[in-house]
PDB file of C-alpha atoms in Angstrom:
ATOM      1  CA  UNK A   1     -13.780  10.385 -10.513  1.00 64.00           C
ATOM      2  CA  UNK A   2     -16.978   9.507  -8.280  1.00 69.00           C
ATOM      3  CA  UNK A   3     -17.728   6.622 -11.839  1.00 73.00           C
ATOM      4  CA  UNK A   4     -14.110   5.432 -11.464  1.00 74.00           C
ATOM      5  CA  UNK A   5     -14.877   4.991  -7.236  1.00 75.00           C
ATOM      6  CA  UNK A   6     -17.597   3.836  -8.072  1.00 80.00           C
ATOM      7  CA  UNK A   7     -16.387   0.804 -10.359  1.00 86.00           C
ATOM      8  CA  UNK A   8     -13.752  -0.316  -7.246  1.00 84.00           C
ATOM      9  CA  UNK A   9     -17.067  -1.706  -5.489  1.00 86.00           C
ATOM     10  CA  UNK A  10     -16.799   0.026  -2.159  1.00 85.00           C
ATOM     11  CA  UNK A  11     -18.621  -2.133   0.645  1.00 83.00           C
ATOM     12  CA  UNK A  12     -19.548   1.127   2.535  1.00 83.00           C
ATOM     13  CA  UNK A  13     -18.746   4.228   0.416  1.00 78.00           C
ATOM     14  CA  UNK A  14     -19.474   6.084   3.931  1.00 83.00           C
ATOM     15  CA  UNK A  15     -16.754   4.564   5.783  1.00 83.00           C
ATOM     16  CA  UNK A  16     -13.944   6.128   7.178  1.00 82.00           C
ATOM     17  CA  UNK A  17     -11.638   4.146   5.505  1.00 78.00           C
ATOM     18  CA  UNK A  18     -13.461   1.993   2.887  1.00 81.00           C
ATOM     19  CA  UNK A  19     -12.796  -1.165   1.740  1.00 85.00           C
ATOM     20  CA  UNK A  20     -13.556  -2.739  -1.684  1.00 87.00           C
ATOM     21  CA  UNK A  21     -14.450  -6.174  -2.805  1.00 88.00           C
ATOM     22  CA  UNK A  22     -11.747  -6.025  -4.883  1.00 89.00           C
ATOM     23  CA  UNK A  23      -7.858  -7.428  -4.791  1.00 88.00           C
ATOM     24  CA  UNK A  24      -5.486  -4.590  -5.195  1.00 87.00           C
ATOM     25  CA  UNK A  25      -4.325  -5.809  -8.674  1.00 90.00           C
ATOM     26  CA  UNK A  26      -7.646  -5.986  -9.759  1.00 91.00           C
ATOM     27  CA  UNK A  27      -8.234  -2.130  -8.710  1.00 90.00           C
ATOM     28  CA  UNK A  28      -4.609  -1.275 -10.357  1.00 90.00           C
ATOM     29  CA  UNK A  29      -5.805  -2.679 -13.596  1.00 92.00           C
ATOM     30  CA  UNK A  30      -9.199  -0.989 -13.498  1.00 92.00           C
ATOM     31  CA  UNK A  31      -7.433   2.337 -13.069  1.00 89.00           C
ATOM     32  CA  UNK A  32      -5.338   1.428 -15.812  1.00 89.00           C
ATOM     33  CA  UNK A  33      -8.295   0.045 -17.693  1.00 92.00           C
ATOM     34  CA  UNK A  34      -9.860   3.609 -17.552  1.00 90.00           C
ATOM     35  CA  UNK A  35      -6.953   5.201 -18.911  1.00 88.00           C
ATOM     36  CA  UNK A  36      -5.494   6.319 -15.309  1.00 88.00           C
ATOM     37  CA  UNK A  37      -2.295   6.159 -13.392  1.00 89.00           C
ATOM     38  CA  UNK A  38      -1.572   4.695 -10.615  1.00 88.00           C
ATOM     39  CA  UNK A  39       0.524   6.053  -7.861  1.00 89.00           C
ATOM     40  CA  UNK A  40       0.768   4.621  -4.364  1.00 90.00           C
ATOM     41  CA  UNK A  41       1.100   6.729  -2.155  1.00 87.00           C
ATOM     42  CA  UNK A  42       3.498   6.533   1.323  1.00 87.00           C
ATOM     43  CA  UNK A  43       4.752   3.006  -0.470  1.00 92.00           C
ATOM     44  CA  UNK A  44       7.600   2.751   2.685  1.00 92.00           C
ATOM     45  CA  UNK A  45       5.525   4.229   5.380  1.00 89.00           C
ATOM     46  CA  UNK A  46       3.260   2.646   7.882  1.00 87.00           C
ATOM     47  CA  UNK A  47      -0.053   2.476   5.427  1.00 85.00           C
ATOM     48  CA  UNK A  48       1.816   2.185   2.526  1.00 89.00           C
ATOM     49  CA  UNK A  49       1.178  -0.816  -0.040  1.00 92.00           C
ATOM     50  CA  UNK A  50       4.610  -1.988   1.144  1.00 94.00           C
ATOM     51  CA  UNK A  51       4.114  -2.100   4.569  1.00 92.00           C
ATOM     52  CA  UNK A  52       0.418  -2.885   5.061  1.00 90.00           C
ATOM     53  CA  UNK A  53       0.528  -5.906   2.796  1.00 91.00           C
ATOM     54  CA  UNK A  54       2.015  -8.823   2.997  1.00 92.00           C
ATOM     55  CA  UNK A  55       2.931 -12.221   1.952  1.00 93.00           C
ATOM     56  CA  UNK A  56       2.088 -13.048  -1.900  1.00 93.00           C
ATOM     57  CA  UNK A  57      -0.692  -9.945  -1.858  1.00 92.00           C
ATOM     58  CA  UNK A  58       2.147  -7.775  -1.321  1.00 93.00           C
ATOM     59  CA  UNK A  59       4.611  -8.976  -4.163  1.00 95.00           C
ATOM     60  CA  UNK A  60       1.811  -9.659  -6.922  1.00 93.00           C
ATOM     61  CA  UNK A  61       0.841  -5.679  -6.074  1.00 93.00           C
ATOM     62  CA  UNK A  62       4.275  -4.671  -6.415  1.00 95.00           C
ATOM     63  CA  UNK A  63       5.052  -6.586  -9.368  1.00 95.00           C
ATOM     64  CA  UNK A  64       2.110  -6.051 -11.451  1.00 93.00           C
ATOM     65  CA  UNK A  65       2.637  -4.339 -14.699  1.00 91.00           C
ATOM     66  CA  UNK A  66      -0.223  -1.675 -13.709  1.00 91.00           C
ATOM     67  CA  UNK A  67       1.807  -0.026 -10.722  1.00 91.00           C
ATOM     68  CA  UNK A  68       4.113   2.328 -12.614  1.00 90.00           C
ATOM     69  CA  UNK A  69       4.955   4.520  -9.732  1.00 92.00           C
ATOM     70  CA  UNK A  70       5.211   5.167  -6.128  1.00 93.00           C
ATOM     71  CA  UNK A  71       5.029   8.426  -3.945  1.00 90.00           C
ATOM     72  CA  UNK A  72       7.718   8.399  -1.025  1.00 90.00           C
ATOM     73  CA  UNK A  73       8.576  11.194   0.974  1.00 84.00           C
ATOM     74  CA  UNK A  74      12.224  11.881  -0.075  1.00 81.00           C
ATOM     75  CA  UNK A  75      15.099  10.198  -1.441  1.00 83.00           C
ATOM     76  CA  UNK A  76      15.189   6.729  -2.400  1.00 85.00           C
ATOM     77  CA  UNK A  77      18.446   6.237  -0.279  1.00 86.00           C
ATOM     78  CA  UNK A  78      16.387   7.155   2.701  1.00 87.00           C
ATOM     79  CA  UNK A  79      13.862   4.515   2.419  1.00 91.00           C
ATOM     80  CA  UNK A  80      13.840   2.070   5.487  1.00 90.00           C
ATOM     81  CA  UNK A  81      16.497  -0.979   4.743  1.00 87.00           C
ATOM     82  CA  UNK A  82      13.664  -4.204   4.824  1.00 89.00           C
ATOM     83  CA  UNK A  83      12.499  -2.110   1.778  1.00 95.00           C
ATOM     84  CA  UNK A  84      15.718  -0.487   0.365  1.00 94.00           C
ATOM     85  CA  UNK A  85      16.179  -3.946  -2.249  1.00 94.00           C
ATOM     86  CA  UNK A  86      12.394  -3.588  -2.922  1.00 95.00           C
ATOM     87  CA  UNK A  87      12.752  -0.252  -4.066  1.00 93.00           C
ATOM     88  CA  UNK A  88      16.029  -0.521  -6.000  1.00 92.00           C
ATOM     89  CA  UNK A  89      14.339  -3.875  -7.744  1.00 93.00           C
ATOM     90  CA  UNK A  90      17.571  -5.826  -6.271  1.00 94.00           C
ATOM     91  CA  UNK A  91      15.088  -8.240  -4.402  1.00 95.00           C
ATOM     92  CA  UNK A  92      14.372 -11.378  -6.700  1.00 96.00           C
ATOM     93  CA  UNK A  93      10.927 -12.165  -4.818  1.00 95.00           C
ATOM     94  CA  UNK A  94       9.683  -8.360  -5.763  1.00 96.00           C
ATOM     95  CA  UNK A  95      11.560  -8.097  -9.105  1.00 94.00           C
ATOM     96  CA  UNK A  96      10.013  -6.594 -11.674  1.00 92.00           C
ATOM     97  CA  UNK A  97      10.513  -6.371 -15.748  1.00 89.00           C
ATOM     98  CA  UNK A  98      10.490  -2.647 -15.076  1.00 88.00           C
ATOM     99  CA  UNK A  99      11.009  -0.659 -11.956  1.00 90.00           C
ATOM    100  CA  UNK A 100       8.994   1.512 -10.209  1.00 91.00           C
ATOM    101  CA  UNK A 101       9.184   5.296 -11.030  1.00 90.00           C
ATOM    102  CA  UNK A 102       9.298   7.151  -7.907  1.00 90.00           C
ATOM    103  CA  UNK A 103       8.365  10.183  -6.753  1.00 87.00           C
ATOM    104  CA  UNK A 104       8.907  13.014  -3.980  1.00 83.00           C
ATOM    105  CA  UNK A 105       5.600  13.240  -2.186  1.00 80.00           C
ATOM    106  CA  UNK A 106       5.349  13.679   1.060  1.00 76.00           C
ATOM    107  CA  UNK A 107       1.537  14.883   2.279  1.00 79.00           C
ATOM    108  CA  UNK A 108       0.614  18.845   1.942  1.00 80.00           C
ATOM    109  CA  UNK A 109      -1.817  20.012   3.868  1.00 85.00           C
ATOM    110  CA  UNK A 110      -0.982  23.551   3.599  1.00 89.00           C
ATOM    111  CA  UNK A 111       1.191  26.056   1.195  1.00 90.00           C
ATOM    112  CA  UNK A 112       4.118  26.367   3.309  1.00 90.00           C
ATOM    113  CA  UNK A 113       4.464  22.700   3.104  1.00 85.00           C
ATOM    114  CA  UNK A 114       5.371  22.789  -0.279  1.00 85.00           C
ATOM    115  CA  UNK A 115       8.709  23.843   0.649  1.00 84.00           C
ATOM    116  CA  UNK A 116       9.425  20.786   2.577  1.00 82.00           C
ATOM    117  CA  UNK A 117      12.259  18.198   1.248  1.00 77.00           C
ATOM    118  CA  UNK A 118      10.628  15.369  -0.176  1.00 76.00           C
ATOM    119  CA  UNK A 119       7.052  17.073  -0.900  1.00 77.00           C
ATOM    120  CA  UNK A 120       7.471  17.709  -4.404  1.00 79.00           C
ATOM    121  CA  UNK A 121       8.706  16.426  -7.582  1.00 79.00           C
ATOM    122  CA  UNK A 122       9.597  18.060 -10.836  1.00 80.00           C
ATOM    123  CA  UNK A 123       8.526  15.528 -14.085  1.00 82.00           C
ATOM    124  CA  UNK A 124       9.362  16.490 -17.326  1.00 83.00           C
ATOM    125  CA  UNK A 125       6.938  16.178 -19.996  1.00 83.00           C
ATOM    126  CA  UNK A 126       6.402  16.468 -23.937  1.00 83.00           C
ATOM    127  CA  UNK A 127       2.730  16.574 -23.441  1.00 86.00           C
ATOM    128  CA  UNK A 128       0.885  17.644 -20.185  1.00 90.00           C
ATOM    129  CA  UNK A 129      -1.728  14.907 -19.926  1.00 89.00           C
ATOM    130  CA  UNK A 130      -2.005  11.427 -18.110  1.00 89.00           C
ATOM    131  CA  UNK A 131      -0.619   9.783 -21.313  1.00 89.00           C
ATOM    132  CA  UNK A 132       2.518  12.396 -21.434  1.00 88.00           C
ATOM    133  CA  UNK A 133       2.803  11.678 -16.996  1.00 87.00           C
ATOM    134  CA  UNK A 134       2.888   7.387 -18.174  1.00 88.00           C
ATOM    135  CA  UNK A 135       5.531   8.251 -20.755  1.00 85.00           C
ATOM    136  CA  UNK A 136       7.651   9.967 -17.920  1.00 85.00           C
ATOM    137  CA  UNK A 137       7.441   7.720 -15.944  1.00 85.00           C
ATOM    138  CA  UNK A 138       8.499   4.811 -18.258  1.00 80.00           C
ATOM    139  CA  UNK A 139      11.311   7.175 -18.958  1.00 74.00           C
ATOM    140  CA  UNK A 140      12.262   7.603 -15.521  1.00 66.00           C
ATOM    141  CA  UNK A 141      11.965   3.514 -14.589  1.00 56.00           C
ATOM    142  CA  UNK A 142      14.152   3.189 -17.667  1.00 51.00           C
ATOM    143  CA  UNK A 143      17.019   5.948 -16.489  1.00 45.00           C
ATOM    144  CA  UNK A 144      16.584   6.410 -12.641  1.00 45.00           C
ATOM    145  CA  UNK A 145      14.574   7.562  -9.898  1.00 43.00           C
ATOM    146  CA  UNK A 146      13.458  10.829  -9.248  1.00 45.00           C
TER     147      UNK A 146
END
C-alpha cells in the first residue's frame, strides 16, 4: 500500500489532506495498472468525486473505463436529483459504455455502526480476491445496482 501511495506522487505526504501531481484519471489507471480497484468513496456527498469536481475533470473521471464502482451511503433512489441521471447513466454528458457498480457504504467508525442502513453491502463472489471483487462488479454494472 505505502509503494502504491507512493507512485500517486503526493506533494506533501504529511498533509492533512494531500494532494498529488497527478489528474484523477491518471491515479484511477495507476490503481488499475497495479492490479487494484477503484472505489470512490461518498461519490454524491459533499467530497465526493461527483460533487467536488467539476466541469470536463468531473465527466472524464466518471467516464473513464478505470472507475468500476462507487460507495454511496444507501439506495441509489436516494441519491440527490442533480446526480440521480449521473448515477442511473441516463445523462448523455456522463454516459458511460458500462455503468458504475455501486455500493452501500456509508463511513464506520465503530461496530455498532455496522448496523446502520446504507453501511454495508453484501457482493457475491466465485473467488474471494480483487480479481473475483472486479468480476462482481462487472456483473453487477451489467444486471443492477446493489
Amino acid at each position: 500500500m505505502n509503494t502504491l501511495i507512493g507512485a500517486c506522487d503526493v506533494r506533501d505526504p504529511k498533509a492533512e489532506s494531500p494532494i498529488s501531481n497527478k489528474t484523477c484519471e491518471q491515479l484511477l489507471r495507476l490503481v488499475q495498472d497495479r492490479g487494484g480497484i477503484t472505489i470512490t468513496a461518498h461519490v454524491t456527498l459533499s467530497a465526493g468525486l461527483l460533487t467536488t469536481l467539476s466541469g470536463s475533470t468531473r465527466m472524464n473521471a466518471w467516464k473513464s473505463d478505470d472507475h468500476l464502482a462507487a460507495a454511496i451511503p444507501g439506495q441509489i433512489a436516494d441519491v440527490p436529483n442533480g446526480l440521480l441521471q449521473i448515477c442511473k447513466n441516463k445523462n448523455p454528458d456522463y454516459q458511460r459504455k458500462r455503468p458504475v457498480a455501486f455500493v452501500n457504504a456509508a463511513d464506520v467508525s465503530k461496530p455498532s455502526d455496522f448496523g446502520k442502513d446504507g453501511a454495508t453491502c453484501l457482493v457475491k463472489m466465485t473467488d474471494v480476491s480483487i480479481e473475483g471483487l472486479k468480476q462482481a462488479f462487472f456483473w453487477t454494472q451489467k444486471v443492477a445496482s446493489c
